[in-house]
């Protein structure tokens, strides 16, 4: 006759008290529900041109200005480079002579066209990246707009000149002291003006 | 005769086990979702009706500031309508002689700036020139032309509010 084998060493019954865990979870859940806000709103910072004291002519300042004509055309102006501290001037001049018009003493300019807003600002970003490589310590750019430019284009321009999009590769910059850093930041201080 | 004890038929209650595995599952998933997606902010930013804000991919936390909303129909400051626009333009009666400064907005901002200066001097006892520049929270319709917006920016700048926070919509993650 077959006998059922009895398990001689049954596992002990264990009881798990999860009352406190449930307590914490529900409390935390209600707390978060009460204080949170679902918001997809954010901000972009900008500033306006401030009047100040007269400039001392002997002091040369970095001047980068972008004039947005409409959502398909813009012009970039870079002021004279004399007496400015920069990284690898030779590379910068090579870049500017290839892409811009002008000279070291009088400054450079370039007209940028795009078939739509996105392409326009992609091209503007490519055009200023070379300048950022030479001036990693400079953070200001002036953006001037004509009256017909839409506010959405204004926002795109601020975004495009502040930093590179997450989808793009970060730039490797060499600072004035020789250290290298990878960054997406271009010119975070945006000064708005009218053309 | 021995009394037979009546054996009462005990009503053996069948133990009801509540399985809360799925409840725990839902609670923890909900909790992690809320922790990840929620933002805790005391600043309420509700764009006026009919206004579509511009979109941008960058995210920065807004700071408490005077809220200004500008659409092609009106200028609203701290939820009060200040100026009604005429086909997207400021009526000449609301502009100063330079044709760029919005009169009622300038008066309001100059007052607010003075209040900040007085408060800073009273509380911090500091040189008011060291007062950090106050900012404005600007909400504007995405199709608004810069020609209309520039009046607002110019008026704010000459009233002491040279820094702006432009409210944008960020696409969902």
Short mmCIF file of N, CA, C and O in Angstrom, two decimals, chain A residues 18 21-22 25-26 28-29 32-33 35-50 144-156 158-159 162-163 165-166 192-195, chain B residues 20 23-24 27-28 31 34-35 37-39 45 47 53-63 100 137-138 140-147 149-150 153 157 162-170:
data_model
loop_
_atom_site.label_atom_id
_atom_site.label_comp_id
_atom_site.label_asym_id
_atom_site.label_seq_id
_atom_site.Cartn_x
_atom_site.Cartn_y
_atom_site.Cartn_z
N UNK A 18 2.17 44.61 7.41
CA UNK A 18 2.48 45.75 6.54
C UNK A 18 1.60 46.96 6.82
O UNK A 18 1.42 47.85 5.99
N UNK A 21 3.61 50.19 6.62
CA UNK A 21 3.99 50.49 5.24
C UNK A 21 2.80 51.10 4.50
O UNK A 21 2.93 52.12 3.82
N UNK A 22 1.65 50.52 4.65
CA UNK A 22 0.43 51.05 4.02
C UNK A 22 0.15 52.46 4.53
O UNK A 22 -0.24 53.36 3.77
N UNK A 25 2.62 54.87 2.91
CA UNK A 25 2.32 55.05 1.47
C UNK A 25 1.11 55.93 1.25
O UNK A 25 1.13 56.84 0.43
N UNK A 26 0.07 55.67 1.98
CA UNK A 26 -1.15 56.47 1.77
C UNK A 26 -0.94 57.91 2.24
O UNK A 26 -1.40 58.85 1.58
N UNK A 28 1.90 59.59 2.33
CA UNK A 28 2.79 60.24 1.34
C UNK A 28 2.03 60.56 0.07
O UNK A 28 2.16 61.64 -0.52
N UNK A 29 1.18 59.64 -0.33
CA UNK A 29 0.39 59.82 -1.55
C UNK A 29 -0.54 61.03 -1.41
O UNK A 29 -0.59 61.90 -2.29
N UNK A 32 1.50 64.35 -1.35
CA UNK A 32 1.98 64.75 -2.67
C UNK A 32 0.82 65.25 -3.52
O UNK A 32 0.92 66.26 -4.22
N UNK A 33 -0.31 64.59 -3.44
CA UNK A 33 -1.48 65.04 -4.20
C UNK A 33 -1.93 66.43 -3.78
O UNK A 33 -2.36 67.23 -4.60
N UNK A 35 -0.01 68.92 -2.40
CA UNK A 35 0.93 70.03 -2.62
C UNK A 35 1.39 70.18 -4.07
O UNK A 35 1.91 71.21 -4.46
N UNK A 36 1.20 69.19 -4.87
CA UNK A 36 1.79 69.26 -6.21
C UNK A 36 0.95 70.08 -7.18
O UNK A 36 -0.23 70.31 -6.96
N UNK A 37 1.63 70.52 -8.23
CA UNK A 37 0.92 71.16 -9.33
C UNK A 37 1.41 70.51 -10.61
O UNK A 37 2.59 70.25 -10.77
N UNK A 38 0.49 70.22 -11.48
CA UNK A 38 0.88 69.68 -12.77
C UNK A 38 1.04 70.87 -13.70
O UNK A 38 0.06 71.50 -14.05
N UNK A 39 2.26 71.19 -13.98
CA UNK A 39 2.45 72.38 -14.79
C UNK A 39 3.52 72.12 -15.83
O UNK A 39 4.58 71.59 -15.54
N UNK A 40 3.21 72.47 -17.05
CA UNK A 40 4.24 72.35 -18.07
C UNK A 40 4.72 73.74 -18.48
O UNK A 40 5.16 73.96 -19.59
N UNK A 41 4.60 74.69 -17.54
CA UNK A 41 5.06 76.05 -17.84
C UNK A 41 6.44 76.25 -17.25
O UNK A 41 6.76 75.77 -16.17
N UNK A 42 7.24 76.98 -17.99
CA UNK A 42 8.60 77.25 -17.54
C UNK A 42 8.90 78.69 -17.94
O UNK A 42 8.02 79.39 -18.42
N UNK A 43 10.14 79.14 -17.73
CA UNK A 43 10.48 80.50 -18.13
C UNK A 43 11.80 80.53 -18.87
O UNK A 43 12.64 79.64 -18.74
N UNK A 44 11.95 81.60 -19.67
CA UNK A 44 13.23 81.89 -20.31
C UNK A 44 13.60 83.30 -19.87
O UNK A 44 12.76 84.20 -19.93
N UNK A 45 14.84 83.48 -19.47
CA UNK A 45 15.21 84.81 -18.97
C UNK A 45 15.78 85.66 -20.08
O UNK A 45 16.47 85.18 -21.00
N UNK A 46 15.53 86.94 -19.96
CA UNK A 46 16.12 87.88 -20.90
C UNK A 46 16.29 89.20 -20.17
O UNK A 46 15.78 89.39 -19.07
N UNK A 47 16.98 90.11 -20.80
CA UNK A 47 17.15 91.41 -20.20
C UNK A 47 17.13 92.46 -21.30
O UNK A 47 17.16 92.12 -22.48
N UNK A 48 17.03 93.71 -20.90
CA UNK A 48 17.01 94.75 -21.93
C UNK A 48 18.30 95.55 -21.84
O UNK A 48 19.02 95.46 -20.84
N UNK A 49 18.56 96.32 -22.85
CA UNK A 49 19.76 97.14 -22.84
C UNK A 49 19.60 98.20 -21.78
O UNK A 49 18.59 98.89 -21.73
N UNK A 50 20.61 98.28 -20.91
CA UNK A 50 20.52 99.26 -19.83
C UNK A 50 21.41 100.42 -20.20
O UNK A 50 22.51 100.24 -20.72
N UNK A 144 18.48 91.71 -31.74
CA UNK A 144 17.59 92.81 -32.13
C UNK A 144 16.55 92.27 -33.11
O UNK A 144 16.86 91.43 -33.96
N UNK A 145 15.34 92.75 -32.99
CA UNK A 145 14.24 92.24 -33.81
C UNK A 145 13.57 93.39 -34.56
O UNK A 145 13.48 94.51 -34.06
N UNK A 146 13.03 93.06 -35.72
CA UNK A 146 12.19 94.03 -36.42
C UNK A 146 10.78 93.88 -35.84
O UNK A 146 10.47 92.88 -35.18
N UNK A 147 9.94 94.86 -36.13
CA UNK A 147 8.60 94.86 -35.53
C UNK A 147 7.73 93.66 -35.92
O UNK A 147 6.88 93.24 -35.16
N UNK A 148 7.94 93.12 -37.12
CA UNK A 148 7.05 92.06 -37.57
C UNK A 148 7.42 90.65 -37.06
O UNK A 148 6.69 89.71 -37.28
N UNK A 149 8.55 90.55 -36.38
CA UNK A 149 8.96 89.23 -35.88
C UNK A 149 7.96 88.77 -34.82
O UNK A 149 7.61 89.52 -33.91
N UNK A 150 7.53 87.52 -34.92
CA UNK A 150 6.55 87.00 -33.95
C UNK A 150 7.21 86.65 -32.63
O UNK A 150 8.39 86.30 -32.59
N UNK A 151 6.43 86.67 -31.58
CA UNK A 151 6.94 86.39 -30.25
C UNK A 151 7.51 84.98 -30.17
O UNK A 151 8.51 84.74 -29.50
N UNK A 152 6.90 84.03 -30.86
CA UNK A 152 7.42 82.66 -30.86
C UNK A 152 8.84 82.64 -31.44
O UNK A 152 9.72 81.93 -30.93
N UNK A 153 9.09 83.43 -32.46
CA UNK A 153 10.43 83.51 -33.05
C UNK A 153 11.40 84.14 -32.05
O UNK A 153 12.56 83.72 -31.95
N UNK A 154 10.92 85.11 -31.29
CA UNK A 154 11.75 85.74 -30.25
C UNK A 154 12.19 84.67 -29.25
O UNK A 154 13.37 84.57 -28.88
N UNK A 155 11.24 83.84 -28.84
CA UNK A 155 11.54 82.77 -27.87
C UNK A 155 12.52 81.77 -28.47
O UNK A 155 13.47 81.34 -27.81
N UNK A 156 12.30 81.37 -29.72
CA UNK A 156 13.22 80.43 -30.37
C UNK A 156 14.63 81.00 -30.42
O UNK A 156 15.62 80.28 -30.22
N UNK A 158 16.00 83.22 -28.36
CA UNK A 158 16.59 83.23 -27.02
C UNK A 158 17.08 81.83 -26.68
O UNK A 158 18.20 81.62 -26.19
N UNK A 159 16.25 80.85 -26.99
CA UNK A 159 16.60 79.46 -26.69
C UNK A 159 17.82 79.02 -27.48
O UNK A 159 18.72 78.39 -26.95
N UNK A 162 21.02 80.69 -26.12
CA UNK A 162 21.39 80.40 -24.72
C UNK A 162 22.21 79.12 -24.66
O UNK A 162 23.26 79.08 -24.05
N UNK A 163 21.68 78.08 -25.29
CA UNK A 163 22.42 76.82 -25.25
C UNK A 163 21.99 75.89 -26.37
O UNK A 163 20.93 76.06 -26.95
N UNK A 165 20.66 72.45 -28.01
CA UNK A 165 19.59 71.52 -27.62
C UNK A 165 20.19 70.23 -27.07
O UNK A 165 21.33 69.88 -27.40
N UNK A 166 19.42 69.53 -26.25
CA UNK A 166 19.88 68.26 -25.65
C UNK A 166 20.25 67.24 -26.72
O UNK A 166 21.15 66.44 -26.54
N UNK A 192 17.83 91.95 -25.14
CA UNK A 192 16.87 92.17 -26.23
C UNK A 192 16.90 93.62 -26.67
O UNK A 192 16.98 94.53 -25.84
N UNK A 193 16.80 93.83 -27.95
CA UNK A 193 16.80 95.20 -28.47
C UNK A 193 15.91 95.22 -29.71
O UNK A 193 15.49 94.18 -30.20
N UNK A 194 15.64 96.41 -30.21
CA UNK A 194 14.87 96.48 -31.45
C UNK A 194 15.78 96.96 -32.57
O UNK A 194 16.74 97.71 -32.35
N UNK A 195 15.46 96.49 -33.76
CA UNK A 195 16.31 96.83 -34.91
C UNK A 195 15.89 98.19 -35.43
O UNK A 195 14.69 98.47 -35.55
N UNK B 20 -4.19 41.96 -0.82
CA UNK B 20 -3.96 43.38 -1.14
C UNK B 20 -2.73 43.59 -2.01
O UNK B 20 -2.17 44.68 -2.08
N UNK B 23 -3.46 46.19 -4.67
CA UNK B 23 -3.58 47.52 -4.06
C UNK B 23 -2.21 48.11 -3.80
O UNK B 23 -1.94 49.28 -4.14
N UNK B 24 -1.32 47.34 -3.23
CA UNK B 24 0.06 47.78 -2.96
C UNK B 24 0.75 48.15 -4.26
O UNK B 24 1.47 49.14 -4.36
N UNK B 27 -0.64 51.46 -5.56
CA UNK B 27 -0.19 52.57 -4.71
C UNK B 27 1.27 52.93 -4.96
O UNK B 27 1.62 54.10 -5.09
N UNK B 28 2.11 51.94 -5.03
CA UNK B 28 3.54 52.25 -5.24
C UNK B 28 3.78 52.81 -6.63
O UNK B 28 4.54 53.77 -6.79
N UNK B 31 2.56 56.36 -6.63
CA UNK B 31 3.46 57.19 -5.84
C UNK B 31 4.70 57.57 -6.62
O UNK B 31 5.09 58.73 -6.68
N UNK B 34 3.85 60.04 -9.39
CA UNK B 34 3.63 61.40 -8.89
C UNK B 34 4.93 62.07 -8.46
O UNK B 34 5.15 63.24 -8.72
N UNK B 35 5.79 61.31 -7.83
CA UNK B 35 7.07 61.89 -7.40
C UNK B 35 7.86 62.35 -8.62
O UNK B 35 8.47 63.43 -8.62
N UNK B 37 6.68 63.13 -11.74
CA UNK B 37 6.12 64.12 -12.65
C UNK B 37 5.64 65.39 -11.98
O UNK B 37 5.45 66.39 -12.62
N UNK B 38 5.44 65.37 -10.72
CA UNK B 38 4.86 66.56 -10.09
C UNK B 38 5.91 67.60 -9.82
O UNK B 38 7.09 67.29 -9.63
N UNK B 39 5.49 68.83 -9.80
CA UNK B 39 6.38 69.92 -9.40
C UNK B 39 5.73 70.60 -8.21
O UNK B 39 4.52 70.79 -8.18
N UNK B 45 0.84 79.98 -12.29
CA UNK B 45 0.94 80.65 -13.59
C UNK B 45 -0.19 80.16 -14.46
O UNK B 45 -0.12 79.07 -15.02
N UNK B 47 -2.18 81.16 -17.74
CA UNK B 47 -2.29 82.13 -18.83
C UNK B 47 -3.74 82.55 -19.00
O UNK B 47 -4.65 81.74 -18.78
N UNK B 53 0.58 80.32 -25.27
CA UNK B 53 1.97 80.70 -24.97
C UNK B 53 2.91 80.08 -25.99
O UNK B 53 2.61 79.04 -26.56
N UNK B 54 4.08 80.68 -26.18
CA UNK B 54 5.05 80.06 -27.09
C UNK B 54 5.64 78.82 -26.44
O UNK B 54 5.57 78.65 -25.22
N UNK B 55 6.22 77.95 -27.25
CA UNK B 55 6.82 76.73 -26.71
C UNK B 55 8.34 76.85 -26.74
O UNK B 55 8.91 77.54 -27.59
N UNK B 56 8.95 76.19 -25.79
CA UNK B 56 10.41 76.17 -25.74
C UNK B 56 10.81 74.89 -25.03
O UNK B 56 10.04 74.37 -24.22
N UNK B 57 12.01 74.42 -25.33
CA UNK B 57 12.42 73.16 -24.71
C UNK B 57 13.17 73.37 -23.41
O UNK B 57 13.34 72.46 -22.64
N UNK B 58 13.62 74.60 -23.17
CA UNK B 58 14.41 74.82 -21.96
C UNK B 58 13.51 74.92 -20.75
O UNK B 58 12.39 75.43 -20.85
N UNK B 59 14.04 74.47 -19.61
CA UNK B 59 13.24 74.54 -18.38
C UNK B 59 14.00 75.31 -17.32
O UNK B 59 15.15 74.99 -17.01
N UNK B 60 13.32 76.35 -16.80
CA UNK B 60 13.92 77.07 -15.67
C UNK B 60 12.80 77.34 -14.69
O UNK B 60 11.67 77.61 -15.11
N UNK B 61 13.10 77.35 -13.43
CA UNK B 61 12.06 77.59 -12.44
C UNK B 61 11.73 79.08 -12.39
O UNK B 61 12.63 79.90 -12.27
N UNK B 62 10.45 79.43 -12.44
CA UNK B 62 10.12 80.85 -12.35
C UNK B 62 10.25 81.37 -10.92
O UNK B 62 10.11 80.61 -9.96
N UNK B 63 10.54 82.65 -10.82
CA UNK B 63 10.63 83.27 -9.49
C UNK B 63 9.44 84.18 -9.34
O UNK B 63 8.92 84.74 -10.32
N UNK B 100 6.45 105.29 -27.20
CA UNK B 100 6.91 103.93 -26.88
C UNK B 100 6.54 103.51 -25.46
O UNK B 100 6.41 102.34 -25.16
N UNK B 137 7.31 88.79 -14.82
CA UNK B 137 6.90 87.52 -15.44
C UNK B 137 6.00 87.88 -16.61
O UNK B 137 4.92 88.42 -16.40
N UNK B 138 6.47 87.62 -17.81
CA UNK B 138 5.72 88.07 -18.99
C UNK B 138 5.09 86.88 -19.70
O UNK B 138 5.79 85.94 -20.10
N UNK B 140 2.80 86.17 -23.00
CA UNK B 140 2.31 86.82 -24.22
C UNK B 140 1.92 85.75 -25.23
O UNK B 140 2.47 84.64 -25.22
N UNK B 141 1.02 86.13 -26.10
CA UNK B 141 0.57 85.19 -27.12
C UNK B 141 1.68 84.91 -28.13
O UNK B 141 2.44 85.81 -28.50
N UNK B 142 1.76 83.67 -28.58
CA UNK B 142 2.90 83.29 -29.42
C UNK B 142 2.93 84.01 -30.77
O UNK B 142 3.98 84.13 -31.40
N UNK B 143 1.76 84.51 -31.20
CA UNK B 143 1.74 85.19 -32.51
C UNK B 143 1.88 86.71 -32.36
O UNK B 143 1.82 87.42 -33.37
N UNK B 144 2.03 87.20 -31.19
CA UNK B 144 2.12 88.64 -30.98
C UNK B 144 3.37 89.18 -31.67
O UNK B 144 4.46 88.65 -31.49
N UNK B 145 3.24 90.27 -32.46
CA UNK B 145 4.43 90.81 -33.12
C UNK B 145 5.34 91.53 -32.12
O UNK B 145 4.85 92.08 -31.13
N UNK B 146 6.61 91.53 -32.41
CA UNK B 146 7.58 92.19 -31.53
C UNK B 146 7.29 93.68 -31.42
O UNK B 146 7.57 94.31 -30.40
N UNK B 147 6.70 94.25 -32.49
CA UNK B 147 6.36 95.67 -32.49
C UNK B 147 5.43 96.06 -31.34
O UNK B 147 5.49 97.19 -30.84
N UNK B 149 5.15 94.02 -28.44
CA UNK B 149 5.87 93.61 -27.23
C UNK B 149 6.92 94.65 -26.82
O UNK B 149 7.17 94.85 -25.63
N UNK B 150 7.51 95.31 -27.81
CA UNK B 150 8.63 96.21 -27.48
C UNK B 150 8.19 97.36 -26.59
O UNK B 150 8.97 97.88 -25.80
N UNK B 153 8.39 96.01 -23.11
CA UNK B 153 9.78 95.85 -22.66
C UNK B 153 10.43 97.20 -22.39
O UNK B 153 11.16 97.37 -21.40
N UNK B 157 11.77 98.54 -18.81
CA UNK B 157 13.19 98.87 -18.64
C UNK B 157 13.37 100.27 -18.04
O UNK B 157 14.19 100.47 -17.14
N UNK B 162 14.47 95.75 -15.63
CA UNK B 162 15.18 95.43 -16.86
C UNK B 162 15.34 93.93 -17.11
O UNK B 162 15.83 93.53 -18.16
N UNK B 163 14.96 93.12 -16.15
CA UNK B 163 15.11 91.65 -16.32
C UNK B 163 13.73 91.03 -16.52
O UNK B 163 12.77 91.39 -15.83
N UNK B 164 13.65 90.11 -17.46
CA UNK B 164 12.36 89.52 -17.78
C UNK B 164 12.41 88.00 -17.64
O UNK B 164 13.43 87.37 -17.89
N UNK B 165 11.25 87.46 -17.28
CA UNK B 165 11.07 86.01 -17.29
C UNK B 165 9.92 85.76 -18.28
O UNK B 165 8.78 86.12 -17.97
N UNK B 166 10.25 85.21 -19.43
CA UNK B 166 9.22 84.94 -20.43
C UNK B 166 8.64 83.56 -20.18
O UNK B 166 9.35 82.57 -20.23
N UNK B 167 7.34 83.52 -19.92
CA UNK B 167 6.70 82.24 -19.61
C UNK B 167 6.47 81.47 -20.90
O UNK B 167 5.96 82.01 -21.89
N UNK B 168 6.91 80.20 -20.89
CA UNK B 168 6.78 79.36 -22.09
C UNK B 168 6.17 78.02 -21.68
O UNK B 168 6.20 77.64 -20.52
N UNK B 169 5.67 77.33 -22.69
CA UNK B 169 5.16 75.97 -22.47
C UNK B 169 6.25 75.01 -22.87
O UNK B 169 6.87 75.19 -23.93
N UNK B 170 6.47 74.02 -22.05
CA UNK B 170 7.47 73.03 -22.42
C UNK B 170 6.74 71.78 -22.88
O UNK B 170 5.73 71.42 -22.28
#
